[in-house]
Coordinates of C-alpha atoms and ligand atoms in Angstrom, one line a residue:
X30 CA -169.6 -46.2 -100.5
X31 CA -169.5 -49.8 -99.3
X32 CA -171.9 -51.6 -101.6
X33 CA -172.2 -54.6 -99.4
X34 CA -174.0 -52.7 -96.6
X35 CA -177.5 -53.7 -97.8
X36 CA -179.1 -50.6 -96.4
X37 CA -182.8 -50.7 -97.3
X38 CA -183.2 -48.5 -100.5
X39 CA -186.1 -46.5 -98.9
X40 CA -183.7 -45.4 -96.1
X41 CA -181.0 -44.4 -98.6
X42 CA -183.6 -42.5 -100.6
X43 CA -185.1 -40.5 -97.7
X44 CA -183.6 -37.4 -96.1
X45 CA -185.1 -37.8 -92.6
X46 CA -187.3 -35.6 -90.5
X47 CA -185.9 -32.0 -90.1
X48 CA -186.7 -30.7 -86.6
X49 CA -187.0 -26.9 -86.1
X50 CA -183.7 -25.4 -85.2
X51 CA -182.6 -24.8 -81.5
X52 CA -180.5 -21.7 -82.2
X53 CA -177.8 -20.8 -79.7
X54 CA -177.2 -17.1 -80.3
X55 CA -177.7 -14.6 -77.5
X56 CA -180.9 -12.7 -76.5
X57 CA -182.9 -14.7 -79.0
X58 CA -186.7 -14.6 -79.2
X59 CA -187.5 -18.2 -80.0
X60 CA -190.9 -18.6 -81.6
X61 CA -190.2 -21.4 -84.1
X62 CA -191.1 -24.7 -82.5
X63 CA -194.3 -24.1 -80.5
X64 CA -192.7 -24.7 -77.1
X65 CA -194.4 -23.2 -74.1
X66 CA -193.0 -19.8 -72.9
X67 CA -193.9 -20.6 -69.3
X68 CA -192.0 -23.1 -67.1
X69 CA -193.5 -26.5 -66.4
X70 CA -195.9 -26.9 -63.4
X71 CA -194.2 -26.3 -60.0
X72 CA -195.4 -29.8 -59.1
X73 CA -192.9 -31.1 -61.5
X74 CA -190.2 -29.3 -59.8
X75 CA -191.3 -30.8 -56.4
X76 CA -191.5 -34.3 -57.9
X77 CA -188.0 -33.9 -59.4
X78 CA -186.5 -32.7 -56.1
X79 CA -188.2 -35.6 -54.3
X80 CA -187.1 -38.3 -56.8
X81 CA -184.8 -40.9 -55.2
X82 CA -182.0 -41.3 -57.7
X83 CA -181.1 -44.7 -56.4
X84 CA -184.3 -46.2 -57.9
X85 CA -182.8 -45.6 -61.3
X86 CA -180.8 -48.9 -61.1
X87 CA -184.1 -50.8 -61.9
X88 CA -186.1 -50.9 -65.1
X89 CA -189.2 -48.7 -65.1
X90 CA -192.8 -50.2 -65.3
X91 CA -192.9 -51.1 -69.0
X92 CA -196.6 -49.9 -69.4
X93 CA -196.6 -47.3 -66.7
X94 CA -199.7 -48.6 -65.0
X95 CA -200.0 -45.9 -62.3
X96 CA -200.0 -43.2 -64.9
X97 CA -202.3 -45.2 -67.3
X98 CA -204.9 -45.5 -64.6
X99 CA -204.8 -41.8 -63.8
X100 CA -205.1 -40.8 -67.4
X101 CA -207.9 -43.4 -68.1
X102 CA -209.9 -42.0 -65.2
X103 CA -209.6 -38.4 -66.5
X104 CA -210.9 -39.4 -69.9
X105 CA -213.6 -41.8 -68.7
X106 CA -212.1 -44.9 -70.3
X107 CA -210.4 -48.1 -69.0
X108 CA -206.6 -48.3 -68.5
X109 CA -206.3 -50.9 -71.3
X110 CA -207.3 -48.1 -73.6
X111 CA -204.2 -46.0 -72.8
X112 CA -200.6 -46.3 -74.1
X113 CA -197.8 -44.1 -72.9
X114 CA -195.2 -42.8 -75.2
X115 CA -191.8 -41.0 -75.4
X116 CA -193.6 -37.9 -76.9
X117 CA -196.2 -37.9 -79.7
X118 CA -193.5 -38.8 -82.2
X119 CA -193.1 -42.2 -80.4
X120 CA -196.9 -42.7 -80.7
X121 CA -196.7 -41.9 -84.3
X122 CA -193.9 -44.4 -84.8
X123 CA -195.9 -47.2 -83.0
X124 CA -198.9 -46.5 -85.2
X125 CA -196.8 -46.5 -88.4
X126 CA -195.3 -49.9 -87.4
X127 CA -198.8 -51.3 -86.7
X128 CA -200.6 -50.1 -89.8
X129 CA -198.2 -49.1 -92.6
X130 CA -196.5 -51.5 -95.0
X131 CA -195.5 -51.6 -98.7
X132 CA -199.0 -52.0 -99.8
X133 CA -201.1 -50.1 -97.3
X134 CA -199.9 -46.6 -96.4
X135 CA -200.8 -43.6 -94.5
X136 CA -203.3 -40.9 -95.5
X137 CA -203.2 -37.3 -94.5
X138 CA -204.2 -33.9 -95.8
X139 CA -201.4 -31.4 -96.7
X140 CA -199.9 -29.2 -95.5
X141 CA -199.5 -30.8 -92.1
X142 CA -196.9 -32.2 -89.7
X143 CA -194.0 -33.4 -91.9
X144 CA -193.3 -36.4 -89.8
X145 CA -196.3 -38.3 -91.2
X146 CA -194.5 -38.4 -94.6
X147 CA -191.2 -39.3 -93.1
X148 CA -192.9 -42.3 -91.3
X149 CA -194.1 -43.5 -94.7
X150 CA -190.6 -43.3 -96.1
X151 CA -189.3 -45.3 -93.1
X152 CA -191.9 -48.0 -93.5
X153 CA -191.5 -47.9 -97.3
X154 CA -195.3 -47.3 -97.4
X155 CA -197.2 -45.2 -99.8
X156 CA -198.1 -41.7 -98.6
X157 CA -201.6 -40.6 -99.6
X158 CA -201.3 -36.9 -99.5
X159 CA -204.5 -35.0 -100.2
X160 CA -204.1 -31.2 -100.7
X161 CA -206.3 -28.8 -98.7
X162 CA -207.7 -25.7 -100.3
X163 CA -206.3 -22.1 -99.9
X164 CA -208.1 -21.9 -96.5
X165 CA -206.5 -25.1 -95.4
X166 CA -209.9 -26.8 -94.9
X167 CA -210.3 -30.6 -94.6
X168 CA -210.5 -32.0 -98.2
X169 CA -214.1 -33.0 -99.2
X170 CA -212.7 -35.9 -101.3
X171 CA -210.4 -37.2 -98.7
X172 CA -212.0 -40.7 -98.4
X173 CA -212.2 -41.1 -102.2
X174 CA -208.6 -40.4 -102.7
X175 CA -207.2 -42.5 -99.9
X176 CA -208.9 -45.9 -100.6
X177 CA -205.6 -47.8 -100.4
X178 CA -204.5 -46.5 -97.0
X179 CA -204.8 -48.4 -93.8
X180 CA -204.7 -45.4 -91.5
X181 CA -205.5 -41.6 -91.8
X182 CA -203.6 -39.4 -89.5
X183 CA -205.1 -36.0 -88.9
X184 CA -203.5 -33.2 -86.9
X185 CA -206.4 -31.5 -85.2
X186 CA -205.8 -28.6 -84.7
X187 CA -203.4 -28.7 -87.6
X188 CA -199.9 -27.6 -87.9
X189 CA -198.5 -25.5 -89.4
X190 CA -201.8 -23.8 -90.2
X191 CA -203.4 -23.7 -86.7
X192 CA -207.0 -24.3 -87.8
X193 CA -209.3 -26.9 -86.5
X194 CA -211.5 -29.2 -88.8
X195 CA -215.2 -29.5 -87.9
X196 CA -215.7 -32.4 -85.4
X197 CA -218.6 -33.7 -87.4
X198 CA -216.3 -34.1 -90.4
X199 CA -213.9 -36.1 -88.2
X200 CA -216.8 -38.3 -87.1
X201 CA -217.8 -38.9 -90.7
X202 CA -214.2 -39.9 -91.3
X203 CA -214.3 -42.4 -88.4
X204 CA -217.5 -43.9 -89.9
X205 CA -216.5 -44.0 -93.6
X206 CA -212.8 -44.5 -93.6
X207 CA -211.8 -48.1 -94.4
X208 CA -209.1 -48.4 -91.7
X209 CA -208.0 -46.7 -88.5
X210 CA -208.1 -42.9 -87.9
X211 CA -205.5 -41.2 -85.8
X212 CA -206.2 -37.8 -84.5
X213 CA -203.1 -36.0 -83.4
X214 CA -204.3 -33.6 -80.6
X215 CA -201.0 -32.1 -79.9
X216 CA -202.7 -28.7 -79.6
X217 CA -206.0 -29.7 -78.1
X218 CA -205.5 -27.8 -74.8
X219 CA -205.6 -24.6 -76.8
X220 CA -208.6 -25.5 -78.8
X221 CA -212.4 -25.1 -78.4
X222 CA -213.1 -28.8 -78.6
X223 CA -211.5 -32.3 -78.9
X224 CA -212.3 -35.7 -80.4
X225 CA -211.4 -37.6 -77.3
X226 CA -215.1 -38.5 -76.5
X227 CA -215.3 -40.2 -80.0
X228 CA -213.0 -43.0 -78.8
X229 CA -216.0 -44.4 -76.9
X230 CA -218.0 -44.5 -80.1
X231 CA -215.6 -45.5 -82.8
X232 CA -213.2 -48.5 -82.2
X233 CA -211.0 -47.6 -85.1
X234 CA -210.1 -44.2 -83.6
X235 CA -206.8 -43.3 -81.9
X236 CA -206.5 -39.9 -80.2
X237 CA -203.0 -38.7 -79.1
X238 CA -201.8 -36.1 -76.7
X239 CA -198.5 -34.7 -75.8
X240 CA -197.0 -32.8 -72.9
X241 CA -194.6 -30.9 -75.2
X242 CA -196.8 -27.9 -75.9
X243 CA -199.5 -27.1 -73.3
X244 CA -197.6 -28.7 -70.4
X245 CA -194.3 -27.1 -71.2
X246 CA -192.4 -30.4 -71.1
X247 CA -191.0 -30.7 -74.6
X248 CA -187.6 -31.6 -73.1
X249 CA -189.0 -34.4 -71.0
X250 CA -190.6 -36.4 -73.8
X251 CA -194.0 -37.6 -72.9
X252 CA -197.3 -38.3 -74.7
X253 CA -200.1 -40.8 -74.6
X254 CA -202.7 -42.3 -77.0
X255 CA -206.3 -43.4 -76.2
X256 CA -208.0 -46.0 -78.4
X257 CA -209.9 -49.2 -78.3
X258 CA -208.3 -52.0 -76.2
X259 CA -207.7 -54.0 -79.4
X260 CA -205.7 -51.3 -81.1
X261 CA -203.8 -50.5 -77.9
X262 CA -202.9 -54.2 -77.6
X263 CA -201.4 -54.0 -81.2
X264 CA -199.5 -50.8 -80.4
X265 CA -198.0 -52.4 -77.2
X266 CA -196.3 -55.1 -79.5
X267 CA -194.9 -52.3 -81.6
X268 CA -193.5 -50.1 -78.9
X269 CA -189.9 -50.0 -77.6
X270 CA -189.8 -52.2 -74.4
X271 CA -189.2 -49.4 -71.9
X272 CA -190.2 -46.4 -74.0
X273 CA -191.0 -44.1 -71.0
X274 CA -188.4 -43.8 -68.4
X275 CA -189.0 -44.0 -64.6
X276 CA -188.2 -40.4 -64.2
X277 CA -190.5 -39.4 -67.0
X278 CA -193.4 -41.4 -65.6
X279 CA -193.0 -39.7 -62.2
X280 CA -192.7 -36.2 -63.6
X281 CA -195.5 -36.7 -66.1
X282 CA -197.9 -37.8 -63.3
X283 CA -197.2 -34.7 -61.3
X284 CA -197.8 -32.5 -64.3
X285 CA -201.0 -34.3 -65.3
X286 CA -202.5 -33.8 -61.9
X287 CA -201.9 -30.0 -61.8
X288 CA -205.0 -29.0 -63.8
X289 CA -205.0 -25.5 -62.3
X290 CA -201.6 -24.6 -63.7
X291 CA -202.5 -25.9 -67.1
X292 CA -205.6 -23.8 -67.1
X293 CA -203.7 -20.7 -65.9
X294 CA -200.9 -20.9 -68.5
X295 CA -203.1 -21.9 -71.3
X296 CA -205.4 -19.0 -70.9
X297 CA -202.4 -16.6 -70.8
X298 CA -201.2 -18.1 -74.1
X299 CA -204.7 -17.7 -75.6
X300 CA -204.7 -14.0 -74.6
X301 CA -201.3 -13.6 -76.2
X302 CA -202.6 -15.4 -79.4
X303 CA -205.6 -13.0 -79.6
X304 CA -203.3 -10.0 -79.2
X305 CA -200.9 -11.3 -81.9
X306 CA -203.7 -12.0 -84.4
X307 CA -205.4 -8.6 -83.8
X308 CA -202.2 -6.6 -84.2
X309 CA -201.0 -8.5 -87.3
X310 CA -204.4 -8.2 -88.9
X311 CA -204.4 -4.4 -88.2
X312 CA -201.1 -4.3 -90.2
X313 CA -202.7 -6.0 -93.1
X314 CA -201.5 -9.6 -92.5
X315 CA -203.6 -12.6 -93.5
X316 CA -204.0 -14.9 -90.6
X317 CA -205.6 -18.3 -90.4
X318 CA -208.0 -18.7 -87.4
X319 CA -205.8 -20.4 -84.7
X320 CA -206.8 -23.0 -82.1
X321 CA -203.2 -23.6 -81.1
X322 CA -200.3 -21.8 -79.5
X323 CA -199.1 -20.4 -82.8
X324 CA -200.3 -18.2 -85.5
X325 CA -199.9 -18.8 -89.3
X326 CA -199.6 -15.4 -90.8
X327 CA -198.8 -14.0 -94.2
X328 CA -197.5 -10.3 -94.6
X329 CA -199.6 -8.1 -96.9
X330 CA -197.2 -8.5 -99.8
X331 CA -197.2 -12.3 -99.4
X332 CA -193.4 -12.3 -99.0
X333 CA -193.1 -14.9 -96.2
X334 CA -189.5 -15.7 -97.0
X335 CA -188.4 -12.1 -96.7
X336 CA -190.3 -11.5 -93.5
X337 CA -188.7 -14.7 -92.0
X338 CA -185.2 -13.6 -92.9
X339 CA -185.9 -10.0 -91.7
X340 CA -186.9 -11.3 -88.3
X341 CA -184.1 -13.7 -88.1
X342 CA -181.5 -10.9 -88.6
X343 CA -183.1 -9.4 -85.6
X344 CA -182.7 -12.5 -83.5
X345 CA -186.5 -13.4 -83.7
X346 CA -186.8 -16.9 -84.9
X347 CA -190.1 -18.1 -86.4
X348 CA -190.7 -21.0 -88.8
X349 CA -191.0 -20.9 -92.6
X350 CA -192.3 -23.7 -94.8
X351 CA -191.2 -23.3 -98.4
X352 CA -193.9 -25.5 -100.0
X353 CA -196.1 -23.9 -102.7
X354 CA -199.2 -23.7 -100.4
X355 CA -197.4 -22.3 -97.4
X356 CA -194.6 -20.1 -98.9
X357 CA -196.4 -16.7 -98.3
X358 CA -196.8 -17.5 -94.6
X359 CA -194.7 -17.8 -91.4
X360 CA -195.6 -19.7 -88.3
X361 CA -195.2 -17.7 -85.1
X362 CA -195.3 -19.4 -81.7
X363 CA -197.1 -17.4 -79.1
X364 CA -194.4 -16.4 -76.7
X365 CA -194.4 -14.2 -73.6
X366 CA -196.1 -10.7 -73.8
X367 CA -192.7 -9.0 -74.2
X368 CA -191.6 -11.4 -76.9
X369 CA -194.9 -10.8 -78.8
X370 CA -194.1 -7.0 -78.4
X371 CA -190.6 -7.4 -79.9
X372 CA -192.0 -9.3 -82.8
X373 CA -194.7 -6.7 -83.4
X374 CA -192.1 -3.9 -83.2
X375 CA -189.8 -5.6 -85.7
X376 CA -192.9 -6.3 -88.0
X377 CA -193.7 -2.5 -88.1
X378 CA -190.1 -1.8 -89.2
X379 CA -190.4 -4.6 -91.9
X380 CA -193.5 -3.1 -93.3
X381 CA -192.0 0.4 -93.6
X382 CA -189.1 -0.8 -95.7
Ligands
PLP429 C1 -195.3 -30.9 -81.8 C2 -196.1 -31.9 -82.6 C3 -196.0 -33.3 -82.2 C4 -194.7 -33.8 -81.5 O1 -194.9 -33.8 -80.2 P1 -193.9 -34.5 -79.3 O2 -194.8 -35.0 -78.2 O3 -192.9 -33.5 -78.9 O4 -193.2 -35.7 -80.0 C5 -196.8 -34.1 -82.8 N1 -197.8 -33.7 -83.7 C6 -197.9 -32.4 -84.0 C7 -199.0 -32.0 -84.9 C8 -197.0 -31.5 -83.4 O5 -197.2 -30.2 -83.7

């Protein structure tokens, strides 16, 4: 190893974020990364077909003003309260650059989305990880245990567990936390409520959304955040100059406008979720109440790792998290009805072994 490279020691120490796999084998039932089983809105297809490729010789609008204005209107805020991003992961990167340094880190309950920890490692910032209880509820002592953090990041609904914390608890956090609060609403379209309205009341709150899950556009890479004009101004300084491509801005606008398609596909996924939960529970599984497009479920014997491996041998790929608090569970994305059927059939065979 070249000792003169001067790579930052925190980078050498870290292993980097590990995305869920994108397996290539044939006839696979892919239920491991919470993608949408339905295609994106047909309006996206039209916008793509109508896109004039010759425009790509110019840079895109660096802030995406047309899209910002449309999104702002929908949420009843002003355009300077919106920032566009190359997916939620990009929003999270901007936020970590703005708030996290060697002394003031990021606070979050665990288990949660593992990227939050990775961002701390990248910034060489302390991670304030507060364990949830066995039901994965929001920790009562969260504020007490995170006094040195400059930002709290809360996935609501949470992943990999699927549950949603009470909104009143989030409001208390916004009030009491000495710093900013980011609520990562990657799954909000599948949930019964959202914290978006609280942005108008708390100027330290950032709410982020993504088109990867409910809008079926994980491959496009688009998300946005809503906050106070002051926080958005700081995030603008921390973003990559042209972080959302011209094509992405065009397609995201088409998708955002098609509310009917969102409602239709989301409701089908919620039906699939209800069926999956009902059938798994009938087979003795423990499931966590889900407000997302996935179900966190533990087989009756608590042998999550074996169940994961059994499904995988049958080309059904779900996600397994080997940490102490999550090891008896697997996370199952709600797929098409026939995919749910195949998973349930394989599960019956697993339980008879
Ligand atoms: C999927 C997910 C994201 C990442 O979304 P992208 O927009 O695809 O980057 C962010 N947060 C949570 C909690 C997620 O589950």
